Short mmCIF file of C-alpha atoms in Angstrom, two decimals:
data_model
loop_
_atom_site.label_atom_id
_atom_site.label_comp_id
_atom_site.label_asym_id
_atom_site.label_seq_id
_atom_site.Cartn_x
_atom_site.Cartn_y
_atom_site.Cartn_z
CA MET P 1 0.00 0.00 0.00
CA ALA P 2 2.73 2.44 0.94
CA THR P 3 4.74 1.48 -2.12
CA GLU P 4 1.85 2.04 -4.47
CA TYR P 5 1.08 5.34 -2.79
CA GLY P 6 4.64 6.53 -3.10
CA GLN P 7 4.79 5.60 -6.76
CA GLU P 8 1.55 7.45 -7.29
CA TYR P 9 3.15 10.56 -5.81
CA GLY P 10 6.06 10.31 -8.17
CA ARG P 11 3.79 9.83 -11.16
CA ASP P 12 0.92 12.22 -10.45
CA LEU P 13 2.39 15.03 -8.36
CA GLY P 14 5.33 15.97 -10.51
CA ARG P 15 8.14 14.55 -8.38
CA PRO P 16 10.32 11.57 -9.33
CA ALA P 17 9.52 8.50 -7.30
CA GLY P 18 13.13 7.35 -7.49
CA SER P 19 14.41 3.83 -7.13
CA GLY P 20 13.72 3.43 -3.45
CA PHE P 21 10.51 1.52 -3.97
CA PRO P 22 10.50 -2.25 -4.45
CA ASP P 23 9.28 -3.72 -7.70
CA HIS P 24 7.51 -6.68 -6.06
CA ASP P 25 9.92 -9.21 -7.57
CA GLY P 26 9.53 -11.25 -4.42
CA GLU P 27 5.87 -11.96 -5.00
CA ARG P 28 5.06 -15.58 -5.65
CA ARG P 29 4.50 -16.25 -9.32
CA ARG P 30 1.53 -18.46 -10.20
CA PRO P 31 1.94 -21.10 -12.91
CA LEU P 32 -1.43 -20.42 -14.62
CA PRO P 33 -3.05 -17.16 -15.69
CA ALA P 34 -6.05 -15.91 -13.75
CA ALA P 35 -8.50 -16.78 -16.56
CA LEU P 36 -7.63 -20.48 -16.30
CA ARG P 37 -7.44 -20.59 -12.50
CA ALA P 38 -10.74 -18.82 -11.88
CA PRO P 39 -13.14 -21.83 -12.21
CA VAL P 40 -11.31 -23.84 -9.54
CA GLU P 41 -10.30 -21.06 -7.16
CA PRO P 42 -12.03 -20.92 -3.76
CA ARG P 43 -13.07 -17.34 -4.42
CA ALA P 44 -15.21 -18.37 -7.41
CA TRP P 45 -17.03 -21.01 -5.36
CA ARG P 46 -17.57 -18.58 -2.47
CA GLU P 47 -19.07 -16.04 -4.84
CA PHE P 48 -21.29 -18.70 -6.39
CA GLY P 49 -22.38 -19.75 -2.91
CA TYR P 50 -23.17 -16.12 -2.13
CA VAL P 51 -25.49 -15.97 -5.16
CA LEU P 52 -27.16 -19.27 -4.23
CA LEU P 53 -27.81 -18.13 -0.66
CA GLY P 54 -28.98 -14.73 -1.87
CA LEU P 55 -32.26 -15.98 -3.34
CA PRO P 56 -33.78 -17.65 -0.22
CA ILE P 57 -32.61 -14.78 1.99
CA ALA P 58 -34.02 -12.22 -0.47
CA ILE P 59 -37.36 -14.07 -0.55
CA ALA P 60 -37.58 -14.10 3.24
CA LEU P 61 -36.54 -10.44 3.51
CA PHE P 62 -38.88 -9.29 0.75
CA THR P 63 -41.80 -11.25 2.20
CA TRP P 64 -41.21 -9.83 5.68
CA THR P 65 -40.86 -6.28 4.39
CA VAL P 66 -43.90 -6.26 2.10
CA THR P 67 -46.11 -8.04 4.62
CA MET P 68 -45.19 -5.91 7.61
CA VAL P 69 -45.13 -2.59 5.76
CA SER P 70 -48.49 -3.31 4.11
CA LEU P 71 -49.98 -4.35 7.46
CA GLY P 72 -48.53 -1.30 9.21
CA ALA P 73 -49.73 1.08 6.48
CA GLY P 74 -53.21 -0.43 6.68
CA LEU P 75 -53.28 -0.03 10.45
CA LEU P 76 -52.08 3.57 10.45
CA VAL P 77 -55.68 4.68 10.95
CA THR P 78 -55.23 3.21 14.39
CA PHE P 79 -52.30 3.45 16.76
CA LEU P 80 -51.26 -0.16 15.98
CA GLY P 81 -49.75 0.85 12.64
CA ILE P 82 -46.83 2.68 14.25
CA PRO P 83 -45.39 -0.27 16.24
CA VAL P 84 -45.94 -2.58 13.25
CA LEU P 85 -43.97 -0.25 10.98
CA ALA P 86 -41.27 0.07 13.63
CA ALA P 87 -41.08 -3.72 13.87
CA ALA P 88 -40.84 -3.96 10.09
CA LEU P 89 -37.90 -1.54 10.02
CA ALA P 90 -36.24 -3.24 12.98
CA GLY P 91 -36.54 -6.59 11.18
CA CYS P 92 -34.92 -5.07 8.09
CA ARG P 93 -32.04 -3.85 10.25
CA GLY P 94 -31.66 -7.36 11.65
CA PHE P 95 -31.51 -8.80 8.13
CA GLY P 96 -28.93 -6.12 7.38
CA VAL P 97 -26.65 -7.55 10.06
CA LEU P 98 -26.99 -10.98 8.43
CA GLU P 99 -26.25 -9.56 4.98
CA ARG P 100 -23.12 -7.77 6.17
CA MET P 101 -21.90 -10.98 7.79
CA ARG P 102 -22.61 -12.94 4.58
CA ALA P 103 -20.79 -10.38 2.44
CA ARG P 104 -17.84 -10.40 4.84
CA ALA P 105 -17.59 -14.21 4.93
CA LEU P 106 -18.14 -15.02 1.24
CA LEU P 107 -17.08 -11.88 -0.62
CA GLY P 108 -14.43 -10.56 1.75
CA LEU P 109 -16.30 -7.24 1.79
CA GLU P 110 -15.71 -5.29 4.98
CA VAL P 111 -18.70 -3.04 5.60
CA ALA P 112 -18.81 -1.17 8.89
CA ASP P 113 -21.97 -1.18 10.95
CA PRO P 114 -24.18 1.88 10.41
CA GLU P 115 -24.73 4.42 13.13
CA PRO P 116 -26.76 2.99 16.04
CA LEU P 117 -30.18 4.18 17.08
CA ARG P 118 -30.17 7.24 19.31
CA THR P 119 -33.27 7.09 21.46
CA GLY P 120 -32.48 10.00 23.76
CA ARG P 121 -34.57 8.54 26.57
CA PRO P 122 -35.61 5.00 27.55
CA GLY P 123 -38.96 3.48 26.74
CA PRO P 124 -40.75 1.75 23.85
CA PHE P 125 -42.18 4.97 22.41
CA ALA P 126 -38.75 6.57 22.23
CA TRP P 127 -37.40 3.42 20.54
CA MET P 128 -40.20 3.39 17.96
CA GLY P 129 -39.67 7.07 17.22
CA ALA P 130 -35.91 6.53 16.79
CA VAL P 131 -36.47 3.60 14.41
CA LEU P 132 -38.98 5.49 12.28
CA LYS P 133 -36.85 8.65 12.12
CA SER P 134 -33.63 6.84 11.34
CA GLY P 135 -32.49 7.13 7.74
CA THR P 136 -30.52 3.91 8.20
CA SER P 137 -33.75 1.99 8.83
CA TRP P 138 -35.33 3.24 5.62
CA ARG P 139 -32.19 2.45 3.64
CA HIS P 140 -32.41 -1.13 4.95
CA LEU P 141 -36.03 -1.26 3.78
CA LEU P 142 -34.99 0.00 0.34
CA TYR P 143 -32.33 -2.72 0.23
CA ALA P 144 -34.98 -5.34 0.94
CA LEU P 145 -37.10 -4.13 -1.98
CA LEU P 146 -34.19 -3.86 -4.45
CA GLN P 147 -32.38 -7.02 -3.44
CA PHE P 148 -35.26 -9.37 -4.29
CA PRO P 149 -35.48 -8.78 -8.08
CA TRP P 150 -31.72 -8.60 -8.35
CA ALA P 151 -31.32 -11.87 -6.39
CA VAL P 152 -33.78 -13.61 -8.72
CA PHE P 153 -31.91 -12.35 -11.78
CA SER P 154 -28.42 -13.14 -10.48
CA PHE P 155 -29.52 -16.59 -9.23
CA GLY P 156 -30.98 -17.48 -12.62
CA VAL P 157 -27.96 -16.23 -14.57
CA ALA P 158 -25.36 -17.82 -12.29
CA VAL P 159 -27.08 -21.21 -12.08
CA ALA P 160 -27.76 -21.29 -15.83
CA PHE P 161 -24.16 -20.52 -16.79
CA TRP P 162 -22.67 -22.78 -14.12
CA THR P 163 -24.79 -25.84 -14.91
CA CYS P 164 -24.65 -25.32 -18.67
CA GLY P 165 -20.89 -24.88 -18.71
CA TRP P 166 -20.03 -27.91 -16.62
CA SER P 167 -22.65 -30.06 -18.36
CA LEU P 168 -21.23 -29.27 -21.81
CA LEU P 169 -17.64 -29.62 -20.64
CA THR P 170 -18.29 -33.10 -19.23
CA TYR P 171 -20.52 -34.16 -22.15
CA PRO P 172 -17.94 -36.67 -23.46
CA LEU P 173 -18.22 -38.50 -20.13
CA TRP P 174 -22.00 -38.94 -20.10
CA CYS P 175 -23.04 -38.82 -23.78
CA TRP P 176 -23.50 -42.61 -23.72
CA VAL P 177 -26.65 -42.11 -21.62
CA PHE P 178 -28.73 -41.03 -24.65
CA PRO P 179 -28.28 -44.06 -26.93
CA MET P 180 -28.48 -46.49 -24.03
CA TYR P 181 -31.51 -45.13 -22.14
CA ALA P 182 -33.18 -42.41 -24.23
CA GLY P 183 -33.24 -44.14 -27.61
CA GLN P 184 -31.51 -41.28 -29.44
CA GLY P 185 -28.01 -40.69 -30.72
CA GLY P 186 -27.04 -37.95 -28.29
CA LEU P 187 -27.96 -34.56 -26.94
CA GLN P 188 -30.60 -33.02 -29.24
CA LEU P 189 -29.53 -29.70 -30.66
CA TYR P 190 -32.59 -29.17 -32.88
CA GLY P 191 -35.68 -31.16 -33.78
CA ASP P 192 -39.16 -31.06 -35.32
CA ARG P 193 -41.55 -33.63 -36.84
CA HIS P 194 -39.40 -34.15 -39.92
CA HIS P 195 -35.82 -33.51 -38.89
CA SER P 196 -33.62 -33.79 -35.76
CA VAL P 197 -30.01 -32.86 -35.07
CA TYR P 198 -28.10 -34.76 -32.38
CA LEU P 199 -24.60 -34.23 -31.01
CA ASP P 200 -23.50 -37.81 -31.55
CA ASN P 201 -20.24 -37.96 -33.57
CA PRO P 202 -16.72 -37.39 -32.15
CA PHE P 203 -16.32 -34.00 -33.83
CA GLU P 204 -19.59 -32.64 -32.45
CA ILE P 205 -18.85 -34.06 -29.00
CA THR P 206 -15.42 -32.37 -29.01
CA VAL P 207 -16.87 -29.02 -30.13
CA THR P 208 -19.52 -29.31 -27.41
CA ALA P 209 -16.83 -29.88 -24.78
CA LEU P 210 -14.83 -26.88 -26.07
CA VAL P 211 -17.90 -24.65 -25.93
CA GLY P 212 -18.49 -25.90 -22.39
CA LEU P 213 -14.90 -25.05 -21.50
CA LEU P 214 -15.38 -21.48 -22.73
CA VAL P 215 -18.59 -21.15 -20.71
CA VAL P 216 -16.88 -22.59 -17.61
CA LEU P 217 -14.01 -20.13 -17.96
CA ALA P 218 -16.38 -17.20 -18.42
CA THR P 219 -18.82 -18.14 -15.63
CA PRO P 220 -16.64 -17.02 -12.63
CA TRP P 221 -16.22 -13.57 -14.16
CA ILE P 222 -19.94 -13.29 -14.84
CA VAL P 223 -20.68 -14.31 -11.26
CA ARG P 224 -18.06 -11.84 -10.03
CA ALA P 225 -19.76 -9.05 -11.93
CA LEU P 226 -23.08 -10.02 -10.35
CA THR P 227 -21.61 -10.07 -6.85
CA THR P 228 -19.98 -6.70 -7.51
CA VAL P 229 -23.46 -5.23 -7.83
CA ASP P 230 -24.40 -7.02 -4.59
CA GLY P 231 -21.39 -5.46 -2.92
CA LEU P 232 -22.45 -2.01 -4.09
CA LEU P 233 -25.94 -2.55 -2.66
CA VAL P 234 -24.58 -3.79 0.66
CA ARG P 235 -22.03 -1.01 0.96
CA GLY P 236 -24.35 1.74 -0.21
CA LEU P 237 -27.53 0.80 1.67
CA LEU P 238 -26.45 -1.32 4.65
CA GLY P 239 -23.26 0.50 5.65
CA PRO P 240 -22.72 3.91 7.19
CA THR P 241 -23.29 6.98 5.06
CA ARG P 242 -20.38 9.17 4.06
CA LEU P 243 -21.56 11.83 6.47
CA SER P 244 -21.74 9.48 9.45
CA ALA P 245 -18.39 7.91 8.54
CA ARG P 246 -16.92 11.39 8.36
CA VAL P 247 -18.37 12.24 11.77
CA VAL P 248 -16.78 9.10 13.25
CA GLU P 249 -13.46 9.98 11.63
CA LEU P 250 -13.60 13.54 12.96
CA GLU P 251 -14.44 12.29 16.45
CA SER P 252 -11.43 9.99 16.30
CA ASP P 253 -9.23 12.80 14.99
CA ARG P 254 -10.47 15.07 17.76
CA GLY P 255 -9.39 12.49 20.31
CA VAL P 256 -5.95 12.31 18.69
CA VAL P 257 -5.63 16.10 18.79
CA VAL P 258 -6.65 16.22 22.46
CA ASP P 259 -4.21 13.45 23.39
CA THR P 260 -1.42 15.10 21.41
CA ALA P 261 -2.03 18.48 23.07
CA ALA P 262 -2.05 16.85 26.50
CA ALA P 263 1.20 15.01 25.73
CA ASP P 264 2.81 18.25 24.56
CA LEU P 265 1.73 20.02 27.75
CA ARG P 266 3.16 17.20 29.87
CA ARG P 267 6.41 17.36 27.89
CA ILE P 268 6.69 21.13 28.37
CA GLU P 269 5.91 20.80 32.08
CA ARG P 270 8.51 18.02 32.45
CA ASP P 271 11.15 20.00 30.57
CA LEU P 272 10.51 23.09 32.69
CA HIS P 273 10.46 21.15 35.95
CA ASP P 274 13.53 19.00 35.27
CA GLY P 275 15.52 21.56 33.29
CA ALA P 276 15.17 25.30 33.57
CA GLN P 277 13.26 25.29 36.86
CA ALA P 278 15.82 23.07 38.58
CA ARG P 279 18.66 25.26 37.30
CA LEU P 280 16.93 28.44 38.51
CA VAL P 281 16.42 26.92 41.98
CA SER P 282 20.09 25.96 42.10
CA LEU P 283 21.00 29.46 40.86
CA ALA P 284 18.96 31.09 43.63
CA MET P 285 20.69 28.96 46.27
CA ASP P 286 24.13 29.75 44.85
CA LEU P 287 23.39 33.49 44.81
CA GLY P 288 22.14 33.28 48.40
CA LEU P 289 25.38 31.60 49.49
CA ALA P 290 27.39 34.17 47.53
CA LYS P 291 25.53 36.98 49.28
CA GLU P 292 26.40 35.52 52.69
CA LYS P 293 30.10 35.13 51.76
CA LEU P 294 30.38 38.55 50.12
CA ARG P 295 31.74 40.23 53.30
CA GLU P 296 33.67 37.28 54.71
CA ASP P 297 35.36 36.01 51.53
CA PRO P 298 34.85 38.29 48.50
CA ARG P 299 36.92 36.06 46.22
CA ALA P 300 34.86 32.97 46.98
CA ALA P 301 31.70 35.01 46.50
CA ALA P 302 33.01 36.22 43.12
CA ARG P 303 33.69 32.61 42.05
CA MET P 304 30.19 31.60 43.10
CA VAL P 305 28.71 34.54 41.16
CA GLU P 306 30.74 33.50 38.12
CA ASP P 307 29.42 29.93 38.40
CA ALA P 308 25.90 31.30 38.76
CA HIS P 309 26.42 33.36 35.62
CA GLY P 310 27.24 30.13 33.73
CA GLU P 311 24.12 28.51 35.13
CA VAL P 312 22.08 31.49 33.87
CA LYS P 313 23.46 31.01 30.37
CA THR P 314 22.64 27.31 30.44
CA ALA P 315 19.13 27.98 31.71
CA LEU P 316 18.59 30.58 28.99
CA GLN P 317 19.73 28.10 26.33
CA GLU P 318 17.34 25.47 27.67
CA LEU P 319 14.51 28.00 27.62
CA ARG P 320 15.37 28.90 24.01
CA ASP P 321 15.34 25.24 23.03
CA LEU P 322 12.02 24.79 24.79
CA ALA P 323 10.54 27.83 23.04
CA ARG P 324 11.86 26.56 19.70
CA GLY P 325 10.14 23.23 20.41
CA ILE P 326 6.84 25.00 21.03
CA HIS P 327 6.97 27.27 17.98
CA PRO P 328 10.22 28.64 16.59
CA ALA P 329 10.42 32.36 15.97
CA VAL P 330 12.17 31.84 12.63
CA LEU P 331 9.14 29.94 11.36
CA THR P 332 6.82 32.80 12.23
CA ASP P 333 9.13 35.47 10.84
CA ARG P 334 10.62 33.90 7.72
CA GLY P 335 8.56 30.79 6.86
CA LEU P 336 9.27 27.14 6.16
CA ASP P 337 12.35 27.57 3.98
CA ALA P 338 14.41 29.35 6.65
CA ALA P 339 13.00 27.26 9.51
CA LEU P 340 13.75 23.94 7.79
CA SER P 341 17.22 25.12 6.84
CA SER P 342 17.81 25.87 10.51
CA VAL P 343 16.63 22.37 11.48
CA ALA P 344 18.81 20.81 8.77
CA SER P 345 21.88 22.66 10.04
CA ARG P 346 21.50 20.91 13.41
CA CYS P 347 21.28 17.44 11.85
CA THR P 348 24.30 15.17 12.24
CA VAL P 349 24.44 14.43 8.48
CA PRO P 350 24.46 16.83 5.52
CA VAL P 351 20.90 17.66 4.49
CA ARG P 352 19.78 19.28 1.26
CA VAL P 353 16.62 21.39 1.69
CA GLU P 354 14.44 22.51 -1.21
CA VAL P 355 11.18 24.37 -0.55
CA ASP P 356 9.10 25.26 -3.60
CA LEU P 357 5.93 26.97 -2.40
CA PRO P 358 4.05 29.78 -4.16
CA ALA P 359 2.93 31.23 -0.84
CA ARG P 360 2.91 30.44 2.86
CA PRO P 361 0.29 27.97 4.08
CA ALA P 362 -1.88 28.51 7.13
CA PRO P 363 0.13 28.82 10.36
CA ALA P 364 -1.28 25.57 11.76
CA ILE P 365 -0.32 23.61 8.62
CA GLU P 366 3.05 25.34 8.49
CA GLY P 367 3.73 24.38 12.09
CA ILE P 368 2.78 20.73 11.52
CA ALA P 369 5.01 20.62 8.44
CA TYR P 370 7.91 22.06 10.43
CA PHE P 371 7.59 19.60 13.30
CA THR P 372 7.13 16.70 10.86
CA VAL P 373 10.44 17.46 9.15
CA SER P 374 12.09 18.14 12.50
CA GLU P 375 11.09 14.75 13.89
CA LEU P 376 12.03 12.92 10.70
CA LEU P 377 15.47 14.51 10.70
CA GLN P 378 15.90 13.57 14.36
CA ASN P 379 15.21 9.97 13.34
CA VAL P 380 17.82 10.32 10.61
CA SER P 381 20.36 11.56 13.17
CA LYS P 382 19.61 8.91 15.79
CA HIS P 383 18.72 5.72 13.94
CA SER P 384 19.44 5.76 10.21
CA ARG P 385 23.28 5.66 10.10
CA ALA P 386 22.93 7.74 6.96
CA ARG P 387 25.61 9.75 5.21
CA SER P 388 23.27 12.28 3.61
CA ALA P 389 19.62 13.22 3.47
CA SER P 390 17.31 15.51 1.55
CA VAL P 391 14.10 17.40 2.29
CA ASP P 392 11.72 18.50 -0.48
CA VAL P 393 8.56 20.54 0.15
CA TRP P 394 6.17 21.50 -2.62
CA ARG P 395 2.53 22.14 -3.34
CA ALA P 396 0.40 19.95 -5.61
CA GLU P 397 -3.09 21.37 -6.21
CA ASP P 398 -4.70 21.58 -2.77
CA ARG P 399 -2.10 19.48 -0.93
CA LEU P 400 1.22 20.27 0.72
CA LEU P 401 3.77 17.52 0.08
CA ILE P 402 6.88 16.78 2.13
CA GLN P 403 9.48 14.20 1.17
CA VAL P 404 12.41 13.21 3.39
CA VAL P 405 14.95 10.75 1.96
CA ASP P 406 18.12 9.34 3.52
CA ASP P 407 20.65 6.75 2.39
CA GLY P 408 20.75 4.93 5.73
CA THR P 409 20.21 1.29 6.68
CA GLY P 410 16.40 1.43 6.37
CA GLY P 411 14.01 -0.78 8.31
CA ALA P 412 11.76 2.02 9.57
CA ASP P 413 8.17 0.89 10.14
CA ALA P 414 5.32 3.13 11.29
CA SER P 415 3.20 0.12 12.30
CA ARG P 416 5.47 -0.84 15.22
CA GLY P 417 4.23 1.90 17.52
CA SER P 418 7.36 4.02 17.09
CA GLY P 419 7.57 7.79 16.78
CA LEU P 420 6.48 7.42 13.17
CA ALA P 421 3.15 6.04 14.36
CA GLY P 422 2.59 9.10 16.54
CA LEU P 423 3.59 11.33 13.65
CA ALA P 424 1.10 9.57 11.39
CA GLY P 425 -1.60 10.14 14.02
CA ARG P 426 -0.84 13.86 14.16
CA LEU P 427 -1.03 14.14 10.39
CA GLY P 428 -4.24 12.13 10.29
CA ALA P 429 -5.84 14.55 12.73
CA VAL P 430 -5.74 17.23 10.00
CA ASP P 431 -6.59 14.92 7.07
CA GLY P 432 -2.93 14.27 6.38
CA VAL P 433 -1.18 11.07 5.29
CA LEU P 434 2.21 9.60 6.15
CA VAL P 435 3.75 7.02 3.79
CA VAL P 436 6.95 5.22 4.78
CA ASP P 437 9.02 3.13 2.36
CA SER P 438 12.09 1.79 4.13
CA PRO P 439 13.32 -1.60 2.92
CA ALA P 440 16.08 -3.35 4.82
CA GLY P 441 19.37 -1.92 3.68
CA GLY P 442 17.82 1.39 2.68
CA PRO P 443 17.22 3.92 1.41
CA THR P 444 14.36 5.33 3.47
CA ARG P 445 11.74 7.53 1.84
CA VAL P 446 9.03 9.22 3.92
CA ILE P 447 6.28 11.22 2.22
CA ALA P 448 3.91 13.37 4.26
CA GLU P 449 0.82 14.96 2.78
CA LEU P 450 -1.08 17.84 4.38
CA PRO P 451 -4.05 19.85 3.20
CA TRP P 452 -3.11 23.22 1.70
CA ARG P 453 -4.83 26.04 3.51
CA PRO P 454 -3.72 29.54 2.53
#
């Protein structure tokens, strides 16, 4: 996934992808092409089983839906129609759970559960109101109505092609049945009162088997096309809507932002408490001792004041480093180019920096870009054993792209819970993406994408 994404950057966003990405030579090569393997692969049989199961489930779902909705609509003149309609929609939601499980087991289609019912308060009336007002419930009902005719069509097509193909392919094995038990030369291709055509000679039997082979080879792809439509129905009507999925994503991103801010506050507090604050406390004690010795031993007091002066310098440097870690002044004053050049100058390996931006992005995006490069270059200094590195920043349409490359030993993996994982979480909180390509032996290429906000 990361490799494909990185190659896509190099191809579509105007930057060379380079040779750091693997070419998948290690993938296992299959002896037969996909067209010949398809009829005997487990996937083809699972998809065929999905179509076979679809018809009885669609009949049951359609019968339930039409019966209950018709009964509820007829009873709407009384109060009984409301609970009947609510039960009909609840039943459709229950069938939706079954359909998502069936699609996951047989088609490998991962469809998330839709948003749950929000009743607001307990009680049967609140539950009925939530069911009837839920758009998810009505989408399940629409699925029940659309799935039935499609299931009938797909069942008929799949069974016809499957049985016809295998019957014709195996015709040389059972063609003897016709002359022995049916009193005719073979399978009848055409016939009326005056003339009949039978598939009874070796040439016709061979052609029949070849036609059956073609049908057998084509059947899995036909069934796959049918199940693709099923997948669209399941994903579009039984899964969460784009809006609800976006809400869930934003809630998750909000949690990441809150956790990140809390971690940053704890880091700042720890740095102040263990660094500058401790030095200032020690400085105050040294100055107090120097004040007491000023009359008794002026030289000793002068030495203590000199030592305290060194402590002041160290504390000021720590405070500068801490302020730079919060938000560097050079970034605010001069932008990404100067700020990243400053970061690169502190790296332990030579770093080439190239920033090609038509304008400055929003301060928040600019700050995230700065800290992303800063952390990546820290990884280069600490872990990569590289001899050189490069940083490229450019804009592609409405995205800000960052690429950091080093010629180190590689092996970086964001999925291991390292600092790269935290960095990916920070980028994801603002709709960003982090792609890491770091094969063993190097080189390492990290591409970060952020939204461009002027």
